[in-house]
């Protein structure tokens, strides 16, 4: 087996546009938080240039196909595109799915497009951390457009896409009641709606429903802001952004990703939003929110790891045993544990 | 407006089987962590009797219909059923959806079945906490079977269902590649597979694929255990449970929830698993894992809240500003913040 490349070599390589070095660096970032820290430190000064695009939506809306079609349009313009497909429950990581997708989408052999799937098994915290790191690596790797695609059915997954510069929410008609329901969490984060599979029955109804919701609920939803979990930093950033954001009229577009229908219009809307972000000052507000979110994720992980290290041995299992005998309830047990941590 | 009922009155009411008191108690638990602590403390001694059943699967598999059909079967046997439908992205909570579902499923007016939907907007941590609390309330309310139903597309949502005594993973044929893909995260937590919509084309293939995956990957998957996020308690409990679990043969059942096909067989499999849990000692291992998970959730929330309180004012925004100027990278900023918290 060849010796693994030193970290600095990977950093130098990815900054020079070496795709293999980039792929390896993303794998390290995914596998190992300590390596992630070294690599991100080495590339961070070269980030902040790409347009970061989040694409999310329920399973079955055709997000992946739409992202591939979009990447193609960007390539036709001469822009380079990095794609990060995040699926926390997928058994595939990097290898198989990546290969299939590159072949499927005809991007194989084109160094101007890089598609990477990410499926860490380390729970939601680890996935958020690794995804944010990988986006920085793609940005530092020199891609003009960096797309992160997540399944918009879990709160944690939606959040990964929601910190992008521009958020595209993909809907589709006829997916059955459960899927079709326009999710409030998705409505709040969308800068652009794409009703994909627009050649199917019911597409007009989906478009109309979205437009109605935007008219009636849009303003209120924006004030409620992207983060509902009380992260002060994010709230502050969102508040400072609200004035500017009111001027962006959220478009509802129809696309047929498989045939390429409407994809030019989607690309145009993305470019318009990018220009609007720059012009309105919202771009730096969003970057602040994104970096604040990243800081929060990293600090929380460290605080929780420290908690684990300082926990008196046996305390947890004693408390669980007490709960099983109904001698202590979960809230009192938690208070006990927190007291021991402070002392 | 009438004065809100005192907490103790709600506790007394729900323990006596008063459904209105139960509904109100769940609302309080959902809205307010301090009230949740008081209510759970008041009812915890009366918990531990119900068979807790987790039902999860991708959107569009027909989970809700299957759960309703299952509740009907239990009622026919004279068993009472509490259902908690968790959808973190749904705009509906309690009211509208609950009413619709009760009417839809014909359980309206039957005090032996209680259906409650839960959609907190407080992020994944708050949802996990509120769901665990609500399950305890349903248990204390005297229901024989308590079902928690979650969308199996986000890691955090899957985890809510995964701590039940018995986990049913619902699949369905023909949902398109993205949905159809058998998720590794779901494979690992299933005690029973239900291939719903089994009258549709492709059902046989879905069943065969699941059976093959169980044969080849089942043993390995079980050893990897339910929790992939390194919670020590959970790992210990899972390890002690592994020996016993190897003896439970995971069935793959075909159901057609809308017509009731196969639902008796699902109920029978659930009863067999419940008996197996009791007989093998796995029941108390699972309860330990569940309570350990709950303890962890509560302690983490408190530790993070304490972190927020002790944070020097302005530090976070200074660090974010430094990052935006590329003077400091996110990992160094996080280290800085952690240092300030310790000092």
Coordinates of N, CA, C and O in Angstrom, one line a residue, chain B residues 51 54 85 96 110 128 135 137 143 152 170 186 198 229 255 284:
Chain B
X51 N -46.2 -1.0 25.5 CA -45.3 -1.5 24.4 C -45.1 -0.3 23.5 O -46.0 0.2 22.8
X54 N -41.9 2.1 17.4 CA -41.5 3.1 16.5 C -41.8 2.7 15.0 O -41.5 1.6 14.7
X85 N -47.4 11.3 16.0 CA -46.9 11.4 14.6 C -46.0 12.6 14.6 O -46.4 13.8 14.7
X96 N -55.4 20.9 13.4 CA -56.0 20.6 12.1 C -55.7 19.2 11.7 O -56.6 18.4 11.5
X110 N -63.7 7.6 19.8 CA -63.2 6.4 20.5 C -62.2 6.9 21.5 O -61.1 7.3 21.1
X128 N -36.6 16.0 19.7 CA -36.2 14.8 20.3 C -36.7 14.8 21.8 O -37.3 13.8 22.3
X135 N -44.0 10.6 24.7 CA -44.2 9.1 24.8 C -44.4 8.7 26.2 O -45.2 7.8 26.5
X137 N -45.7 10.5 28.5 CA -47.1 10.9 28.9 C -48.1 9.9 28.4 O -49.1 9.6 29.1
X143 N -52.1 3.9 28.0 CA -52.3 3.2 26.7 C -51.5 1.9 26.7 O -50.3 1.9 27.1
X152 N -38.7 8.8 8.0 CA -37.4 8.2 8.0 C -36.5 8.8 6.9 O -36.0 8.0 6.1
X170 N -41.0 0.9 7.3 CA -41.9 0.8 6.2 C -41.2 1.1 4.9 O -40.6 2.2 4.8
X186 N -31.8 2.8 8.0 CA -33.1 2.1 8.3 C -32.9 0.6 8.5 O -33.5 0.0 9.3
X198 N -48.2 -3.3 -1.2 CA -47.7 -4.5 -1.7 C -48.4 -5.0 -2.9 O -48.1 -6.0 -3.6
X229 N -23.5 7.5 16.7 CA -22.9 8.8 17.0 C -22.1 8.8 18.3 O -21.9 9.8 19.0
X255 N -47.8 -5.5 3.2 CA -49.0 -5.0 3.7 C -49.6 -4.1 2.6 O -48.9 -3.6 1.7
X284 N -35.4 -4.9 28.9 CA -34.8 -3.9 29.8 C -33.5 -3.3 29.2 O -33.2 -2.2 29.5

